Coordinates of C-alpha atoms and ligand atoms in Angstrom, one line a residue:
M1291 CA 78.4 112.9 96.9
I1292 CA 80.5 110.5 94.8
F1293 CA 80.4 107.1 95.5
R1294 CA 81.9 104.5 93.3
Q1295 CA 82.6 100.7 94.5
L1296 CA 85.5 98.7 92.8
F1297 CA 86.2 95.3 92.6
D1298 CA 89.3 93.4 92.4
S1299 CA 88.2 89.9 91.1
T1300 CA 91.6 88.2 92.0
S1301 CA 91.5 89.0 95.7
G1302 CA 87.8 89.4 96.0
T1303 CA 88.3 93.2 97.5
Y1304 CA 86.2 96.2 97.0
T1305 CA 87.5 99.6 97.4
Y1306 CA 85.6 102.6 97.7
L1307 CA 86.0 106.2 96.1
I1308 CA 84.6 108.8 97.7
A1309 CA 84.5 112.5 97.2
S1310 CA 82.0 115.4 98.1
R1311 CA 81.6 117.2 94.4
Q1312 CA 83.0 116.2 91.2
G1313 CA 85.8 118.7 90.8
G1314 CA 86.4 118.1 94.7
E1315 CA 88.8 116.0 96.7
A1316 CA 88.8 112.3 97.3
L1317 CA 89.6 109.4 99.3
I1318 CA 89.7 105.9 98.7
I1319 CA 89.4 103.0 100.9
D1320 CA 91.3 99.5 100.6
P1321 CA 92.9 100.0 97.2
V1322 CA 94.7 97.1 95.4
L1323 CA 98.0 97.5 93.8
E1324 CA 97.3 96.0 90.5
K1325 CA 93.6 98.2 89.9
V1326 CA 96.3 101.6 90.8
D1327 CA 95.9 102.6 87.3
R1328 CA 92.0 102.1 86.8
Y1329 CA 91.5 104.2 90.5
L1330 CA 93.6 106.8 89.0
Q1331 CA 91.9 106.9 85.8
L1332 CA 88.3 107.6 87.5
V1333 CA 89.7 109.7 89.5
R1334 CA 90.8 111.9 86.0
E1335 CA 87.5 111.1 84.7
L1336 CA 85.6 112.2 87.4
D1337 CA 88.0 115.3 88.0
L1338 CA 88.6 114.4 91.2
K1339 CA 92.0 115.2 93.3
L1340 CA 92.9 112.2 95.6
V1341 CA 94.3 113.3 98.7
K1342 CA 93.6 110.2 101.0
A1343 CA 94.1 106.6 100.5
V1344 CA 92.8 104.8 103.7
D1345 CA 93.5 100.9 104.5
T1346 CA 90.9 99.6 107.0
H1347 CA 93.7 96.8 108.3
L1348 CA 97.0 95.3 106.9
H1349 CA 95.7 92.8 104.5
A1350 CA 97.2 89.4 104.0
D1351 CA 95.6 88.7 100.5
H1352 CA 96.2 91.5 98.2
I1353 CA 99.2 93.9 98.4
T1354 CA 97.7 97.6 99.1
G1355 CA 97.6 100.2 96.7
L1356 CA 98.3 102.8 99.2
G1357 CA 102.4 102.8 98.5
A1358 CA 101.8 103.3 94.5
L1359 CA 98.7 105.8 95.0
R1360 CA 101.1 108.2 97.7
D1361 CA 103.7 108.0 95.1
R1362 CA 101.8 108.9 92.0
T1363 CA 99.5 111.6 93.5
H1364 CA 101.3 112.5 96.9
C1365 CA 98.1 111.6 98.8
I1366 CA 98.5 111.3 102.6
T1367 CA 98.4 107.4 103.4
V1368 CA 95.9 106.6 106.7
M1369 CA 95.3 103.4 108.7
G1370 CA 95.1 102.8 112.5
E1371 CA 97.5 103.7 115.1
Q1372 CA 98.4 99.9 115.9
T1373 CA 99.3 98.9 112.7
A1374 CA 102.6 97.5 111.7
A1375 CA 103.0 99.2 108.4
D1376 CA 106.2 101.1 108.7
V1377 CA 105.3 104.8 107.5
V1378 CA 101.5 105.6 107.6
S1379 CA 101.4 109.5 106.9
M1380 CA 98.4 109.6 109.4
R1381 CA 97.4 107.0 112.1
V1382 CA 94.2 107.4 113.3
A1383 CA 92.4 105.7 116.6
E1384 CA 88.6 105.2 118.2
G1385 CA 86.8 108.9 118.0
D1386 CA 89.2 110.7 115.3
R1387 CA 87.8 111.8 112.3
V1388 CA 89.2 111.7 108.6
S1389 CA 88.4 114.4 106.7
I1390 CA 88.7 115.8 103.1
E1391 CA 86.8 118.7 101.9
G1392 CA 82.8 118.4 102.2
L1393 CA 82.9 115.0 104.3
S1394 CA 84.5 113.5 107.2
L1395 CA 84.7 109.5 107.9
D1396 CA 84.3 108.8 112.0
V1397 CA 86.7 106.4 112.9
L1398 CA 85.6 102.6 114.7
Y1399 CA 88.3 101.1 116.4
T1400 CA 87.1 97.2 115.4
P1401 CA 89.8 94.8 116.5
G1402 CA 89.1 91.2 116.2
H1403 CA 89.9 89.9 112.7
T1404 CA 93.5 91.8 113.2
D1405 CA 94.3 93.9 115.9
D1406 CA 94.6 96.8 113.5
S1407 CA 91.0 96.7 112.1
Y1408 CA 89.2 100.2 112.0
S1409 CA 85.4 100.6 110.2
F1410 CA 85.3 104.3 109.1
L1411 CA 81.4 105.8 109.4
T1412 CA 79.9 108.4 107.3
G1413 CA 76.6 109.4 105.6
G1414 CA 75.1 106.4 106.8
R1415 CA 77.7 104.0 105.6
V1416 CA 80.3 102.5 107.1
F1417 CA 83.0 100.4 105.8
T1418 CA 83.6 97.5 107.8
G1419 CA 87.0 96.3 106.4
D1420 CA 87.3 92.8 106.9
T1421 CA 85.4 93.0 110.8
L1422 CA 81.8 92.6 109.5
L1423 CA 81.2 91.3 106.2
I1424 CA 78.0 90.2 104.4
R1425 CA 76.5 87.2 106.2
G1426 CA 80.1 86.7 107.5
T1427 CA 82.8 87.8 109.7
G1428 CA 86.6 88.1 109.0
R1429 CA 88.7 85.0 110.4
T1430 CA 90.7 85.8 113.5
D1431 CA 93.1 82.9 113.3
F1432 CA 96.2 85.1 112.4
Q1433 CA 98.0 88.8 112.5
N1434 CA 96.9 88.9 115.9
G1435 CA 93.2 88.2 115.4
D1436 CA 91.2 88.0 118.2
P1437 CA 87.4 86.2 118.0
R1438 CA 86.7 87.8 121.3
Q1439 CA 87.8 91.5 120.7
Q1440 CA 86.1 90.9 116.8
Y1441 CA 82.9 89.9 119.3
D1442 CA 83.0 92.9 121.0
S1443 CA 83.6 94.9 118.1
I1444 CA 80.6 93.8 115.8
F1445 CA 78.2 93.3 119.2
N1446 CA 78.9 96.4 120.8
K1447 CA 79.7 98.8 118.3
L1448 CA 78.9 98.0 114.7
L1449 CA 75.4 96.4 115.5
K1450 CA 74.6 99.4 117.6
L1451 CA 74.5 101.7 114.5
P1452 CA 70.9 102.0 113.2
E1453 CA 69.8 99.1 111.7
D1454 CA 69.8 101.1 108.2
T1455 CA 73.1 101.6 108.1
L1456 CA 74.6 100.5 105.0
V1457 CA 77.3 98.1 105.4
Y1458 CA 80.3 98.3 102.6
P1459 CA 82.8 94.9 103.6
A1460 CA 86.6 94.8 102.1
H1461 CA 85.6 92.0 100.7
D1462 CA 82.8 89.6 99.3
Y1463 CA 83.1 86.3 97.8
K1464 CA 79.9 85.2 96.3
G1465 CA 78.9 88.4 94.4
D1466 CA 76.7 90.7 97.4
T1467 CA 77.6 94.3 97.1
V1468 CA 76.4 95.9 100.1
S1469 CA 74.1 94.7 103.4
T1470 CA 72.5 97.0 105.9
I1471 CA 73.2 96.5 109.8
G1472 CA 69.7 95.5 110.5
E1473 CA 69.7 92.5 107.5
E1474 CA 73.1 91.3 109.6
K1475 CA 71.8 91.3 112.5
R1476 CA 68.9 89.3 111.3
F1477 CA 70.5 86.7 109.1
N1478 CA 74.1 86.8 109.4
P1479 CA 75.1 83.1 110.7
R1480 CA 78.1 83.9 112.2
L1481 CA 76.1 86.4 114.7
K1482 CA 73.4 83.4 115.4
V1483 CA 75.5 82.8 118.9
G1484 CA 74.3 83.0 122.0
S1485 CA 77.4 84.1 123.7
V1486 CA 80.9 85.5 123.5
D1487 CA 82.2 82.2 124.0
E1488 CA 80.0 80.6 121.4
Y1489 CA 81.4 82.6 119.2
V1490 CA 85.2 82.1 120.0
D1491 CA 84.1 78.1 119.6
L1492 CA 82.9 78.6 116.4
M1493 CA 85.8 81.4 114.7
N1494 CA 88.6 78.9 116.6
N1495 CA 87.4 75.9 114.5
L1496 CA 86.9 77.4 111.0
N1497 CA 90.4 75.5 110.1
L1498 CA 91.0 78.0 106.9
P1499 CA 94.0 77.3 104.9
N1500 CA 95.9 80.6 104.7
P1501 CA 95.2 83.5 102.0
K1502 CA 97.4 82.3 99.0
M1503 CA 99.3 85.7 98.8
M1504 CA 99.8 85.8 102.8
D1505 CA 103.5 85.4 102.6
V1506 CA 104.2 88.0 99.7
A1507 CA 101.4 90.4 100.6
V1508 CA 102.0 90.7 104.3
P1509 CA 105.5 91.8 104.2
A1510 CA 105.0 94.1 101.1
N1511 CA 101.9 95.9 103.1
I1512 CA 104.8 96.4 106.1
H1513 CA 106.8 98.1 103.9
V1514 CA 104.7 100.8 102.0
G1515 CA 106.7 103.6 103.3
L1516 CA 108.5 106.4 101.5
H1517 CA 112.1 105.5 102.0
Q1518 CA 113.1 108.1 104.3
D1519 CA 116.7 107.1 104.1
E1520 CA 117.0 108.2 100.5
I1521 CA 115.9 111.6 101.7
A1522 CA 118.8 111.5 104.3
A1523 CA 121.4 110.2 101.6
K1524 CA 120.6 113.3 99.9
G1525 CA 121.4 115.6 102.4
W1526 CA 117.6 116.8 103.1
A1527 CA 116.9 115.4 106.8
V1528 CA 117.7 115.7 110.0
S1529 CA 117.1 113.7 113.2
A1530 CA 114.8 115.0 116.1
V1531 CA 117.8 115.9 118.3
E1532 CA 119.5 117.9 115.5
A1533 CA 116.0 119.5 114.8
M1534 CA 115.9 120.6 118.7
A1535 CA 119.6 122.4 118.0
L1536 CA 117.8 124.0 114.8
S1537 CA 114.7 125.1 117.1
G1538 CA 114.6 128.9 117.8
R1539 CA 117.2 129.9 115.4
A1540 CA 116.3 133.1 113.4
D1541 CA 117.4 131.6 110.5
V1542 CA 115.5 128.6 110.6
A1543 CA 111.7 128.5 110.1
I1544 CA 110.3 125.0 111.3
V1545 CA 107.0 123.8 109.5
D1546 CA 104.5 121.6 110.9
L1547 CA 102.5 120.3 107.9
R1548 CA 99.7 118.1 109.8
E1549 CA 96.2 118.8 110.1
K1550 CA 94.6 121.3 113.1
A1551 CA 93.1 117.8 114.6
E1552 CA 96.6 116.2 115.0
R1553 CA 98.5 118.9 116.3
E1554 CA 96.2 119.5 119.2
K1555 CA 95.8 115.6 119.7
H1556 CA 99.6 115.3 119.8
G1557 CA 100.8 118.4 120.1
A1558 CA 103.6 120.7 118.3
I1559 CA 107.3 121.8 118.5
P1560 CA 107.1 125.3 120.2
G1561 CA 107.3 128.0 117.7
A1562 CA 106.5 126.1 114.4
L1563 CA 104.4 127.3 111.7
H1564 CA 101.6 125.7 110.5
A1565 CA 101.3 125.0 107.0
P1566 CA 99.0 122.0 106.3
Y1567 CA 100.3 119.5 103.8
P1568 CA 97.5 119.8 101.2
E1569 CA 98.1 123.4 100.6
L1570 CA 101.9 122.5 100.1
R1571 CA 102.4 123.2 96.3
E1572 CA 100.9 127.0 96.4
N1573 CA 102.9 127.5 99.9
I1574 CA 106.6 126.6 98.0
G1575 CA 105.4 128.0 94.6
A1576 CA 106.4 131.4 93.5
G1577 CA 104.7 134.0 95.4
G1578 CA 103.8 131.3 98.2
M1579 CA 104.6 132.1 101.9
L1580 CA 107.0 129.4 102.3
H1581 CA 108.7 130.3 99.0
E1582 CA 109.1 133.6 100.2
L1583 CA 110.2 132.8 103.6
A1584 CA 113.3 130.8 102.5
L1585 CA 114.0 132.7 99.4
A1586 CA 113.3 136.7 100.1
T1587 CA 114.4 136.2 104.1
G1588 CA 116.9 133.7 103.7
K1589 CA 115.6 131.1 106.2
R1590 CA 115.7 127.1 106.0
I1591 CA 112.6 125.3 105.8
V1592 CA 112.6 122.3 108.3
F1593 CA 109.0 120.6 107.5
Y1594 CA 107.7 118.0 109.7
C1595 CA 104.8 116.0 110.2
A1596 CA 103.3 112.7 112.5
F1597 CA 106.3 110.1 111.0
G1598 CA 108.1 111.8 108.3
E1599 CA 106.1 110.9 105.4
R1600 CA 104.2 113.7 104.2
S1601 CA 107.3 116.0 105.3
A1602 CA 109.8 113.9 103.2
M1603 CA 107.5 114.0 100.3
A1604 CA 107.6 117.9 100.9
V1605 CA 111.3 118.3 100.8
E1606 CA 111.7 116.5 97.1
A1607 CA 108.8 119.2 96.3
A1608 CA 110.4 121.8 97.8
Q1609 CA 113.8 121.2 96.6
A1610 CA 112.3 120.8 92.9
A1611 CA 111.2 124.3 93.2
G1612 CA 114.2 125.9 94.2
L1613 CA 114.0 125.5 98.0
I1614 CA 117.5 124.2 97.9
S1615 CA 117.9 124.6 102.0
A1616 CA 114.8 122.6 102.6
C1617 CA 114.9 119.6 104.8
H1618 CA 112.6 117.4 107.4
I1619 CA 112.5 115.9 110.7
E1620 CA 113.3 112.1 109.8
G1621 CA 110.4 110.4 111.9
G1622 CA 108.1 113.5 112.2
I1623 CA 106.8 114.3 115.9
D1624 CA 107.1 110.7 116.8
A1625 CA 110.5 110.9 116.6
W1626 CA 110.8 114.0 118.4
K1627 CA 108.6 113.0 121.3
R1628 CA 110.9 110.1 122.0
A1629 CA 114.2 112.5 121.9
N1630 CA 112.1 114.2 124.3
G1631 CA 111.5 117.2 122.3
P1632 CA 109.3 119.9 124.1
L1633 CA 105.7 120.2 123.1
V1634 CA 103.0 122.9 122.8
G1635 CA 99.1 122.4 122.4
H1636 CA 99.0 119.1 123.8
G1637 CA 95.9 117.8 124.7
T1638 CA 93.7 120.6 123.8
A1639 CA 91.5 118.4 121.7
R1640 CA 87.9 118.0 122.5
Q1641 CA 87.9 114.7 124.8
T1642 CA 85.2 112.3 123.1
Ligands
FE2_76 FE1 92.0 90.9 105.9

């Protein structure tokens, strides 16, 4: 496994680059905008392909690198389903998995620092965001933070992990890089409380100043999405209602770009073909399935995904590859559901 911990000294943020092997797919956790060039250089040097960029929560102290990494690598952006960030390509919830070639992260919902705070667990390491820090915990006094929820996330979820699980937080201001669950149980001063009420009192009386970047970072981090209106202005988008009229037509192929687990959990448009986003380049290139479908049979390709971000990128790529009738469903399956579009395969996911 390739595992790199990178540091942004301005915001004290740790960013993690993970891959199962050299030459393979990689994902990055909590990237910082100003460091994107460095991440991409490292990705090239290690011969990796960045396919997913994950934020543990909506950050208030730095601008996320998610949007820039998405623009430069066409990777999928991942955050929790509660996030206010406008267009995240994949929204996850407790019990989901974030998978890349050769490894997957278990998704733990750990609210409290913010209401969209998640932790990610893989191979004896837990990435705790700002929920559990080294000898500290994330503040709970803004962005719908809640010390009671944080107590529950820490005591009833994170501290239940095996004691030797390595703890990798999103920040450290003292120079510590890694801890373990056992160590934090024993030595974290914030966790030396006798009850949830005591923890709530402690957290409500920290009287911290707001982060310096907060007024800039929060609005910027809410608007990280690819601008779907730019795709629509080019005539490359249809609304969910328009897509319903196209669905089932012999001259139209509706193409689902999501992963299998997403289709099983959220349902799919009846009759849609499945062509996962990571294989898009092969599918739209000469000899590719979608290339042949569009150019040999003259079908109009209508892409969709979860919220319209992957499909917007797919339309741009398909148009560039000469599939000039390609379009996408603005807002994805989320918009389709809100328009009461029919679904198949919903709820076939294993209940965990
Ligand atoms: Fe934070």
